[in-house]
mmCIF file of C-alpha atoms and ligand atoms in Angstrom:
data_model
loop_
_atom_site.group_PDB
_atom_site.id
_atom_site.type_symbol
_atom_site.label_atom_id
_atom_site.label_comp_id
_atom_site.label_asym_id
_atom_site.label_seq_id
_atom_site.Cartn_x
_atom_site.Cartn_y
_atom_site.Cartn_z
ATOM 1 C CA MET A 5 -210.383 -114.255 -48.047
ATOM 2 C CA THR A 6 -207.873 -115.192 -45.663
ATOM 3 C CA HIS A 7 -204.592 -114.180 -45.360
ATOM 4 C CA GLU A 8 -202.189 -116.229 -46.840
ATOM 5 C CA ALA A 9 -204.344 -116.037 -49.975
ATOM 6 C CA ALA A 10 -204.781 -112.391 -49.714
ATOM 7 C CA HIS A 11 -201.261 -112.207 -50.793
ATOM 8 C CA GLN A 12 -201.018 -114.870 -53.454
ATOM 9 C CA THR A 13 -204.181 -113.185 -55.171
ATOM 10 C CA ALA A 14 -202.042 -109.923 -55.059
ATOM 11 C CA CYS A 15 -198.510 -111.264 -56.419
ATOM 12 C CA GLY A 16 -200.502 -112.741 -58.747
ATOM 13 C CA ALA A 17 -202.268 -109.156 -59.730
ATOM 14 C CA ILE A 18 -198.890 -107.356 -59.535
ATOM 15 C CA HIS A 19 -197.003 -110.472 -62.155
ATOM 16 C CA GLU A 20 -199.937 -109.216 -64.438
ATOM 17 C CA ALA A 21 -200.117 -105.900 -64.239
ATOM 18 C CA LEU A 22 -196.538 -105.087 -65.409
ATOM 19 C CA LEU A 23 -196.649 -107.213 -68.672
ATOM 20 C CA ALA A 24 -198.632 -103.571 -69.581
ATOM 21 C CA GLU A 25 -194.431 -102.414 -69.543
ATOM 22 C CA PRO A 26 -192.176 -102.430 -72.035
ATOM 23 C CA LEU A 27 -189.199 -105.769 -70.922
ATOM 24 C CA LEU A 28 -185.799 -103.821 -71.104
ATOM 25 C CA THR A 29 -182.316 -104.516 -71.209
ATOM 26 C CA SER A 30 -180.376 -101.528 -70.521
ATOM 27 C CA PRO A 31 -180.678 -98.211 -68.620
ATOM 28 C CA ASP A 32 -180.935 -96.588 -71.279
ATOM 29 C CA GLN A 33 -184.295 -97.307 -72.514
ATOM 30 C CA VAL A 34 -185.738 -95.634 -69.342
ATOM 31 C CA PRO A 35 -187.779 -92.654 -70.500
ATOM 32 C CA PHE A 36 -188.222 -91.525 -66.726
ATOM 33 C CA ALA A 37 -185.865 -90.088 -63.884
ATOM 34 C CA ASP A 38 -188.156 -91.522 -60.226
ATOM 35 C CA GLY A 39 -189.397 -95.635 -60.054
ATOM 36 C CA LEU A 40 -189.451 -98.653 -58.899
ATOM 37 C CA TYR A 41 -187.584 -101.237 -61.197
ATOM 38 C CA PHE A 42 -188.869 -105.876 -61.443
ATOM 39 C CA PHE A 43 -186.139 -107.287 -62.715
ATOM 40 C CA TYR A 44 -186.779 -111.123 -64.673
ATOM 41 C CA GLU A 45 -184.174 -113.301 -65.103
ATOM 42 C CA GLU A 46 -183.911 -116.329 -67.398
ATOM 43 C CA GLY A 47 -185.203 -119.565 -66.687
ATOM 44 C CA GLU A 48 -187.121 -118.204 -64.296
ATOM 45 C CA LEU A 49 -191.221 -118.595 -64.399
ATOM 46 C CA CYS A 50 -194.010 -119.563 -62.128
ATOM 47 C CA ASN A 51 -197.914 -119.313 -61.832
ATOM 48 C CA HIS A 52 -198.098 -116.351 -61.005
ATOM 49 C CA GLY A 53 -195.431 -115.213 -63.949
ATOM 50 C CA SER A 54 -195.503 -117.971 -66.377
ATOM 51 C CA LYS A 55 -193.786 -115.145 -68.946
ATOM 52 C CA GLY A 56 -191.581 -114.896 -66.059
ATOM 53 C CA ARG A 57 -191.577 -114.597 -62.344
ATOM 54 C CA ILE A 58 -190.577 -111.234 -60.945
ATOM 55 C CA VAL A 59 -186.497 -111.990 -59.185
ATOM 56 C CA ARG A 60 -185.665 -108.706 -57.568
ATOM 57 C CA VAL A 61 -187.360 -105.646 -57.104
ATOM 58 C CA GLY A 62 -184.830 -102.580 -56.811
ATOM 59 C CA ASN A 63 -185.509 -98.806 -55.694
ATOM 60 C CA HIS A 64 -183.567 -95.767 -55.213
ATOM 61 C CA PRO A 65 -184.824 -94.624 -51.725
ATOM 62 C CA ARG A 66 -182.773 -91.385 -51.498
ATOM 63 C CA SER A 67 -182.577 -89.821 -53.849
ATOM 64 C CA GLN A 68 -184.815 -88.768 -56.907
ATOM 65 C CA GLY A 69 -183.733 -88.493 -59.890
ATOM 66 C CA GLY A 70 -181.709 -91.625 -59.405
ATOM 67 C CA LEU A 71 -183.503 -94.902 -61.784
ATOM 68 C CA VAL A 72 -181.342 -94.986 -64.611
ATOM 69 C CA ARG A 73 -178.124 -94.379 -62.366
ATOM 70 C CA ARG A 74 -178.696 -97.133 -59.361
ATOM 71 C CA LEU A 75 -179.945 -98.810 -63.163
ATOM 72 C CA LYS A 76 -176.289 -98.400 -64.105
ATOM 73 C CA LEU A 77 -174.441 -99.181 -60.712
ATOM 74 C CA HIS A 78 -176.319 -102.957 -60.839
ATOM 75 C CA TYR A 79 -175.381 -103.104 -65.091
ATOM 76 C CA SER A 80 -172.317 -102.061 -64.884
ATOM 77 C CA GLY A 81 -171.026 -100.252 -61.007
ATOM 78 C CA ASN A 82 -169.000 -103.120 -59.213
ATOM 79 C CA LYS A 83 -170.244 -105.015 -56.180
ATOM 80 C CA ASN A 84 -169.831 -102.436 -53.669
ATOM 81 C CA SER A 85 -171.886 -99.490 -55.338
ATOM 82 C CA SER A 86 -174.737 -102.930 -55.543
ATOM 83 C CA VAL A 87 -175.689 -105.834 -53.052
ATOM 84 C CA PHE A 88 -176.869 -107.049 -55.866
ATOM 85 C CA ARG A 89 -173.845 -107.536 -57.251
ATOM 86 C CA LYS A 90 -172.633 -109.101 -54.719
ATOM 87 C CA PHE A 91 -175.010 -111.185 -54.117
ATOM 88 C CA LEU A 92 -175.302 -112.770 -57.705
ATOM 89 C CA GLY A 93 -170.742 -112.793 -58.271
ATOM 90 C CA GLY A 94 -171.092 -114.491 -54.792
ATOM 91 C CA ALA A 95 -173.127 -116.314 -55.953
ATOM 92 C CA LEU A 96 -171.319 -116.975 -59.058
ATOM 93 C CA LEU A 97 -168.173 -117.584 -56.831
ATOM 94 C CA ARG A 98 -170.372 -120.296 -54.919
ATOM 95 C CA ARG A 99 -171.756 -122.209 -56.937
ATOM 96 C CA ALA A 100 -168.377 -122.723 -59.133
ATOM 97 C CA ASP A 101 -166.269 -123.497 -56.103
ATOM 98 C CA PRO A 102 -168.442 -123.874 -52.522
ATOM 99 C CA ASN A 103 -164.636 -123.021 -50.645
ATOM 100 C CA ASP A 104 -163.858 -120.418 -52.621
ATOM 101 C CA PRO A 105 -161.466 -118.441 -50.311
ATOM 102 C CA CYS A 106 -162.619 -115.436 -51.680
ATOM 103 C CA LEU A 107 -166.331 -116.822 -50.033
ATOM 104 C CA ALA A 108 -164.265 -117.401 -46.603
ATOM 105 C CA PRO A 109 -164.202 -117.385 -43.775
ATOM 106 C CA ALA A 110 -168.383 -118.166 -44.048
ATOM 107 C CA PRO A 111 -171.254 -117.712 -46.066
ATOM 108 C CA GLY A 112 -171.327 -113.642 -46.228
ATOM 109 C CA LYS A 113 -167.900 -113.209 -44.653
ATOM 110 C CA GLY A 114 -165.464 -113.075 -47.046
ATOM 111 C CA HIS A 115 -164.702 -109.806 -49.127
ATOM 112 C CA TRP A 116 -166.409 -110.400 -51.953
ATOM 113 C CA GLU A 117 -169.464 -110.312 -49.247
ATOM 114 C CA ARG A 118 -168.700 -108.086 -47.562
ATOM 115 C CA GLN A 119 -169.562 -104.511 -47.933
ATOM 116 C CA ASP A 120 -166.852 -101.988 -48.608
ATOM 117 C CA GLU A 121 -164.040 -104.500 -48.333
ATOM 118 C CA LYS A 122 -161.676 -104.768 -51.839
ATOM 119 C CA ALA A 123 -162.106 -107.537 -54.859
ATOM 120 C CA CYS A 124 -158.633 -109.091 -54.688
ATOM 121 C CA PRO A 125 -156.889 -109.932 -58.081
ATOM 122 C CA ARG A 126 -159.006 -113.787 -57.646
ATOM 123 C CA CYS A 127 -162.382 -112.073 -57.172
ATOM 124 C CA ARG A 128 -162.073 -108.790 -59.602
ATOM 125 C CA PRO A 129 -163.110 -110.787 -63.492
ATOM 126 C CA THR A 130 -166.058 -111.488 -61.702
ATOM 127 C CA GLU A 131 -167.378 -108.114 -61.853
ATOM 128 C CA ALA A 132 -166.794 -108.503 -65.573
ATOM 129 C CA LEU A 133 -169.064 -111.860 -65.283
ATOM 130 C CA VAL A 134 -171.517 -110.167 -63.371
ATOM 131 C CA SER A 135 -171.921 -107.563 -65.842
ATOM 132 C CA ALA A 136 -172.362 -110.418 -68.705
ATOM 133 C CA LEU A 137 -174.841 -112.173 -66.919
ATOM 134 C CA LEU A 138 -177.414 -108.585 -66.797
ATOM 135 C CA ARG A 139 -176.887 -108.444 -69.948
ATOM 136 C CA VAL A 140 -177.329 -111.597 -71.318
ATOM 137 C CA HIS A 141 -179.381 -113.012 -68.512
ATOM 138 C CA PHE A 142 -182.062 -110.566 -66.698
ATOM 139 C CA SER A 143 -184.336 -108.660 -68.371
ATOM 140 C CA PHE A 144 -186.527 -105.477 -66.353
ATOM 141 C CA ARG A 145 -189.312 -103.593 -66.412
ATOM 142 C CA CYS A 146 -190.125 -99.820 -64.641
ATOM 143 C CA VAL A 147 -192.896 -98.667 -62.869
ATOM 144 C CA ARG A 148 -192.785 -94.603 -63.004
ATOM 145 C CA ILE A 149 -193.783 -93.382 -58.631
ATOM 146 C CA SER A 150 -192.223 -89.717 -58.807
ATOM 147 C CA ASP A 151 -193.114 -89.857 -54.854
ATOM 148 C CA MET A 152 -190.289 -90.814 -53.084
ATOM 149 C CA ASN A 153 -192.665 -92.167 -49.460
ATOM 150 C CA GLU A 154 -194.934 -93.026 -51.477
ATOM 151 C CA ARG A 155 -191.656 -95.224 -53.618
ATOM 152 C CA ASN A 156 -190.070 -96.543 -50.531
ATOM 153 C CA GLU A 157 -192.931 -97.390 -48.978
ATOM 154 C CA LEU A 158 -194.023 -99.449 -52.029
ATOM 155 C CA GLU A 159 -190.794 -100.837 -52.295
ATOM 156 C CA ALA A 160 -191.244 -102.464 -49.079
ATOM 157 C CA ARG A 161 -194.985 -103.780 -49.618
ATOM 158 C CA LEU A 162 -193.907 -105.473 -53.379
ATOM 159 C CA VAL A 163 -191.069 -106.880 -51.913
ATOM 160 C CA ALA A 164 -192.728 -108.622 -48.494
ATOM 161 C CA THR A 165 -195.641 -109.463 -50.702
ATOM 162 C CA LEU A 166 -193.640 -111.754 -53.732
ATOM 163 C CA ALA A 167 -191.598 -113.024 -51.078
ATOM 164 C CA ALA A 168 -194.362 -114.267 -48.736
ATOM 165 C CA CYS A 169 -196.194 -116.785 -52.210
ATOM 166 C CA ARG A 170 -196.138 -120.092 -51.746
ATOM 167 C CA VAL A 171 -197.727 -120.238 -55.746
ATOM 168 C CA CYS A 172 -194.329 -118.981 -57.359
ATOM 169 C CA GLN A 173 -191.154 -120.648 -56.135
ATOM 170 C CA PRO A 174 -188.164 -120.598 -57.908
ATOM 171 C CA SER A 175 -187.035 -122.510 -60.623
ATOM 172 C CA SER A 176 -184.294 -126.407 -59.086
ATOM 173 C CA SER A 177 -181.801 -124.026 -60.964
ATOM 174 C CA TRP A 178 -182.471 -120.759 -60.068
ATOM 175 C CA LEU A 179 -178.478 -119.180 -59.097
ATOM 176 C CA GLY A 180 -179.630 -117.464 -55.682
ATOM 177 C CA GLN A 181 -179.841 -121.109 -54.223
ATOM 178 C CA TYR A 182 -175.885 -120.019 -54.166
ATOM 179 C CA ALA A 183 -176.580 -117.109 -52.589
ATOM 180 C CA TYR A 184 -174.970 -116.572 -48.820
ATOM 181 C CA SER A 185 -178.012 -114.938 -47.922
ATOM 182 C CA GLU A 186 -180.513 -117.285 -46.790
ATOM 183 C CA LYS A 187 -183.590 -114.039 -46.962
ATOM 184 C CA VAL A 188 -182.289 -114.536 -50.449
ATOM 185 C CA ARG A 189 -182.466 -118.416 -51.127
ATOM 186 C CA ALA A 190 -185.706 -119.347 -49.102
ATOM 187 C CA SER A 191 -188.062 -115.451 -50.573
ATOM 188 C CA GLY A 192 -186.485 -116.618 -54.056
ATOM 189 C CA LEU A 193 -185.804 -113.137 -54.125
ATOM 190 C CA TRP A 194 -182.866 -111.841 -55.032
ATOM 191 C CA ASN A 195 -183.874 -109.887 -52.637
ATOM 192 C CA SER A 196 -183.139 -109.159 -48.561
ATOM 193 C CA GLN A 197 -184.448 -106.261 -47.525
ATOM 194 C CA TYR A 198 -188.586 -106.391 -46.532
ATOM 195 C CA VAL A 199 -188.979 -109.994 -47.217
ATOM 196 C CA GLY A 200 -191.144 -110.930 -44.199
ATOM 197 C CA ASP A 201 -192.181 -107.525 -43.412
ATOM 198 C CA PRO A 202 -195.534 -106.708 -43.914
ATOM 199 C CA THR A 203 -197.884 -107.932 -47.337
ATOM 200 C CA ILE A 204 -199.379 -104.922 -49.334
ATOM 201 C CA ASP A 205 -203.128 -103.844 -48.142
ATOM 202 C CA GLN A 206 -206.081 -103.541 -50.924
ATOM 203 C CA LEU A 207 -206.092 -100.374 -50.593
ATOM 204 C CA THR A 208 -201.638 -99.779 -51.861
ATOM 205 C CA LEU A 209 -202.411 -102.252 -54.490
ATOM 206 C CA GLY A 210 -205.165 -100.324 -55.993
ATOM 207 C CA ARG A 211 -202.409 -97.375 -56.180
ATOM 208 C CA LEU A 212 -200.193 -99.205 -57.352
ATOM 209 C CA LEU A 213 -202.047 -100.950 -60.284
ATOM 210 C CA ALA A 214 -203.328 -96.960 -60.690
ATOM 211 C CA LEU A 215 -199.953 -95.919 -61.053
ATOM 212 C CA VAL A 216 -198.703 -98.491 -63.484
ATOM 213 C CA SER A 217 -201.679 -97.435 -65.815
ATOM 214 C CA ALA A 218 -200.671 -94.360 -66.043
ATOM 215 C CA SER A 219 -196.687 -95.244 -65.777
ATOM 216 C CA PRO A 220 -195.505 -94.401 -69.502
HETATM 217 ZN ZN1 ZN B 328 -161.316 -112.495 -53.474
HETATM 218 ZN ZN1 ZN B 329 -196.677 -115.530 -56.656
#
Protein backbone atom coordinates (compact mmCIF):
# COMPACT_ATOMS: atom_id res chain seq x y z
CA MET A 1 0.00 0.00 0.00
CA THR A 2 1.34 3.44 -0.85
CA HIS A 3 1.78 5.98 1.92
CA GLU A 4 -1.09 8.03 0.47
CA ALA A 5 -3.43 5.02 0.46
CA ALA A 6 -2.40 4.08 4.02
CA HIS A 7 -3.47 7.30 5.64
CA GLN A 8 -6.65 7.45 3.56
CA THR A 9 -7.53 3.98 4.81
CA ALA A 10 -6.77 5.18 8.35
CA CYS A 11 -9.05 8.22 7.90
CA GLY A 12 -11.89 5.90 6.89
CA ALA A 13 -11.25 3.57 9.83
CA ILE A 14 -11.21 6.50 12.30
CA HIS A 15 -14.51 7.92 11.01
CA GLU A 16 -16.12 4.47 11.03
CA ALA A 17 -14.92 3.45 14.50
CA LEU A 18 -16.14 6.66 16.14
CA LEU A 19 -19.72 5.95 15.06
CA ALA A 20 -19.83 3.51 17.99
CA GLU A 21 -19.63 6.45 20.41
CA PRO A 22 -22.71 8.54 21.27
CA LEU A 23 -23.08 11.88 19.53
CA LEU A 24 -23.13 14.56 22.22
CA THR A 25 -24.19 18.20 22.25
CA SER A 26 -23.16 19.33 25.73
CA PRO A 27 -20.00 18.87 27.83
CA ASP A 28 -22.22 17.71 30.72
CA GLN A 29 -23.05 14.55 28.76
CA VAL A 30 -19.45 13.27 28.78
CA PRO A 31 -19.28 10.24 31.12
CA PHE A 32 -15.51 10.24 31.80
CA ALA A 33 -12.77 12.67 32.74
CA ASP A 34 -9.93 12.04 30.30
CA GLY A 35 -9.98 11.62 26.56
CA LEU A 36 -9.99 13.12 23.12
CA TYR A 37 -12.99 14.80 21.51
CA PHE A 38 -14.01 14.90 17.87
CA PHE A 39 -16.27 17.67 16.60
CA TYR A 40 -18.79 17.41 13.77
CA GLU A 41 -20.41 20.36 12.03
CA GLU A 42 -23.80 20.58 10.35
CA GLY A 43 -23.53 20.25 6.57
CA GLU A 44 -20.01 18.77 6.69
CA LEU A 45 -19.99 15.26 5.22
CA CYS A 46 -17.33 13.34 3.31
CA ASN A 47 -16.69 9.97 1.72
CA HIS A 48 -15.13 8.65 4.92
CA GLY A 49 -17.75 10.33 7.07
CA SER A 50 -21.06 10.02 5.26
CA LYS A 51 -22.83 10.63 8.59
CA GLY A 52 -20.48 13.47 9.49
CA ARG A 53 -16.98 14.62 8.70
CA ILE A 54 -14.70 15.14 11.72
CA VAL A 55 -13.94 18.87 11.73
CA ARG A 56 -11.79 19.15 14.84
CA VAL A 57 -9.81 16.87 17.14
CA GLY A 58 -9.13 18.20 20.61
CA ASN A 59 -7.46 17.29 23.84
CA HIS A 60 -6.71 18.59 27.32
CA PRO A 61 -2.99 18.09 26.87
CA ARG A 62 -1.52 19.20 30.17
CA SER A 63 -4.19 18.41 32.75
CA GLN A 64 -5.49 15.10 33.99
CA GLY A 65 -9.23 15.02 34.54
CA GLY A 66 -9.75 18.08 32.33
CA LEU A 67 -11.85 16.80 29.43
CA VAL A 68 -15.18 18.29 30.51
CA ARG A 69 -13.59 21.55 31.64
CA ARG A 70 -11.85 21.87 28.27
CA LEU A 71 -15.11 21.32 26.38
CA LYS A 72 -16.83 23.89 28.58
CA LEU A 73 -14.17 26.45 27.64
CA HIS A 74 -15.16 25.89 24.00
CA TYR A 75 -18.90 26.03 24.62
CA SER A 76 -19.05 28.90 27.07
CA GLY A 77 -15.56 30.37 27.56
CA ASN A 78 -14.12 33.23 25.56
CA LYS A 79 -11.80 33.63 22.59
CA ASN A 80 -8.69 33.83 24.80
CA SER A 81 -9.55 30.56 26.55
CA SER A 82 -10.01 28.55 23.34
CA VAL A 83 -8.25 28.67 19.99
CA PHE A 84 -11.35 26.95 18.57
CA ARG A 85 -13.49 29.93 19.62
CA LYS A 86 -10.89 32.33 18.24
CA PHE A 87 -11.03 30.53 14.87
CA LEU A 88 -14.83 30.36 14.83
CA GLY A 89 -15.37 33.97 15.84
CA GLY A 90 -12.75 35.23 13.40
CA ALA A 91 -14.39 33.27 10.58
CA LEU A 92 -17.84 34.64 11.48
CA LEU A 93 -16.50 38.20 11.52
CA ARG A 94 -14.60 37.76 8.23
CA ARG A 95 -17.54 36.13 6.45
CA ALA A 96 -19.76 39.04 7.48
CA ASP A 97 -17.18 41.70 6.56
CA PRO A 98 -13.64 40.95 5.31
CA ASN A 99 -12.68 44.49 6.28
CA ASP A 100 -13.97 44.29 9.84
CA PRO A 101 -11.75 46.58 11.95
CA CYS A 102 -11.55 43.91 14.68
CA LEU A 103 -9.59 41.72 12.20
CA ALA A 104 -7.26 44.51 11.01
CA PRO A 105 -4.44 45.02 10.17
CA ALA A 106 -4.15 41.51 8.68
CA PRO A 107 -5.49 37.95 9.11
CA GLY A 108 -4.38 36.67 12.52
CA LYS A 109 -3.11 40.13 13.54
CA GLY A 110 -6.27 41.87 14.69
CA HIS A 111 -7.28 42.00 18.33
CA TRP A 112 -9.97 39.31 17.91
CA GLU A 113 -7.51 36.81 16.45
CA ARG A 114 -4.53 37.60 18.67
CA GLN A 115 -4.13 35.58 21.85
CA ASP A 116 -4.77 37.54 25.06
CA GLU A 117 -5.93 40.72 23.34
CA LYS A 118 -9.29 41.86 24.62
CA ALA A 119 -12.46 41.91 22.59
CA CYS A 120 -13.73 45.47 22.05
CA PRO A 121 -17.37 46.58 22.32
CA ARG A 122 -17.76 45.94 18.58
CA CYS A 123 -16.60 42.29 18.59
CA ARG A 124 -17.63 41.32 22.12
CA PRO A 125 -21.11 40.16 20.91
CA THR A 126 -19.27 37.62 18.73
CA GLU A 127 -18.68 35.55 21.89
CA ALA A 128 -22.43 34.90 22.18
CA LEU A 129 -22.60 34.08 18.46
CA VAL A 130 -19.79 31.52 18.83
CA SER A 131 -21.52 29.89 21.82
CA ALA A 132 -24.80 29.69 19.89
CA LEU A 133 -23.05 28.35 16.78
CA LEU A 134 -21.49 25.53 18.82
CA ARG A 135 -24.75 24.66 20.57
CA VAL A 136 -26.86 24.64 17.40
CA HIS A 137 -24.55 23.54 14.58
CA PHE A 138 -21.89 21.35 16.19
CA SER A 139 -21.86 18.03 18.01
CA PHE A 140 -19.04 15.81 19.25
CA ARG A 141 -17.94 12.34 20.25
CA CYS A 142 -15.38 11.41 22.90
CA VAL A 143 -13.02 8.50 23.38
CA ARG A 144 -11.69 7.73 26.85
CA ILE A 145 -7.89 7.81 26.91
CA SER A 146 -6.61 8.00 30.45
CA ASP A 147 -2.86 8.08 29.88
CA MET A 148 -1.69 11.63 29.15
CA ASN A 149 1.27 10.72 26.97
CA GLU A 150 -0.80 8.34 24.90
CA ARG A 151 -3.56 10.92 24.57
CA ASN A 152 -1.14 13.62 23.43
CA GLU A 153 0.52 11.31 20.90
CA LEU A 154 -2.82 10.17 19.50
CA GLU A 155 -4.07 13.75 19.23
CA ALA A 156 -1.11 14.70 17.05
CA ARG A 157 -1.32 11.62 14.84
CA LEU A 158 -5.10 11.93 14.40
CA VAL A 159 -5.01 15.60 13.43
CA ALA A 160 -2.21 14.89 10.95
CA THR A 161 -4.01 11.88 9.47
CA LEU A 162 -7.41 13.53 9.04
CA ALA A 163 -5.74 16.66 7.61
CA ALA A 164 -3.76 14.62 5.09
CA CYS A 165 -6.75 12.71 3.67
CA ARG A 166 -7.36 13.80 0.08
CA VAL A 167 -10.69 11.96 -0.11
CA CYS A 168 -12.31 14.08 2.60
CA GLN A 169 -12.76 17.72 1.71
CA PRO A 170 -14.76 20.50 3.33
CA SER A 171 -18.03 21.57 1.73
CA SER A 172 -18.01 24.60 -0.57
CA SER A 173 -19.82 26.59 2.10
CA TRP A 174 -17.62 25.58 5.03
CA LEU A 175 -17.18 28.39 7.53
CA GLY A 176 -13.53 27.43 7.98
CA GLN A 177 -12.75 28.92 4.58
CA TYR A 178 -12.91 32.27 6.37
CA ALA A 179 -10.43 31.27 9.08
CA TYR A 180 -7.18 33.23 9.22
CA SER A 181 -5.11 30.08 9.58
CA GLU A 182 -3.93 28.71 6.28
CA LYS A 183 -3.69 25.30 7.97
CA VAL A 184 -7.38 25.39 8.87
CA ARG A 185 -8.38 26.37 5.33
CA ALA A 186 -6.11 23.77 3.73
CA SER A 187 -6.85 20.87 6.11
CA GLY A 188 -10.59 21.30 6.44
CA LEU A 189 -10.14 21.03 10.20
CA TRP A 190 -10.50 23.65 12.92
CA ASN A 191 -6.98 22.62 13.93
CA SER A 192 -3.65 24.19 13.06
CA GLN A 193 -1.22 22.42 15.43
CA TYR A 194 -0.03 19.03 14.06
CA VAL A 195 -1.35 19.66 10.53
CA GLY A 196 1.42 18.38 8.25
CA ASP A 197 2.97 16.19 10.96
CA PRO A 198 3.55 12.43 10.50
CA THR A 199 0.32 10.47 10.07
CA ILE A 200 -0.78 7.47 12.14
CA ASP A 201 0.90 4.07 11.72
CA GLN A 202 -0.91 0.74 11.79
CA LEU A 203 0.10 -0.11 15.35
CA THR A 204 -1.13 3.24 16.71
CA LEU A 205 -4.33 2.99 14.67
CA GLY A 206 -4.92 -0.45 16.20
CA ARG A 207 -4.44 1.03 19.67
CA LEU A 208 -6.94 3.79 18.91
CA LEU A 209 -9.52 1.26 17.73
CA ALA A 210 -9.02 -0.75 20.95
CA LEU A 211 -9.49 2.42 23.03
CA VAL A 212 -12.71 3.23 21.12
CA SER A 213 -14.03 -0.29 21.82
CA ALA A 214 -13.18 0.03 25.50
CA SER A 215 -14.62 3.55 25.85
CA PRO A 216 -17.83 3.61 27.93
ZN1 LIG B 1 -13.19 44.31 18.33
ZN1 LIG C 1 -10.85 10.81 4.74
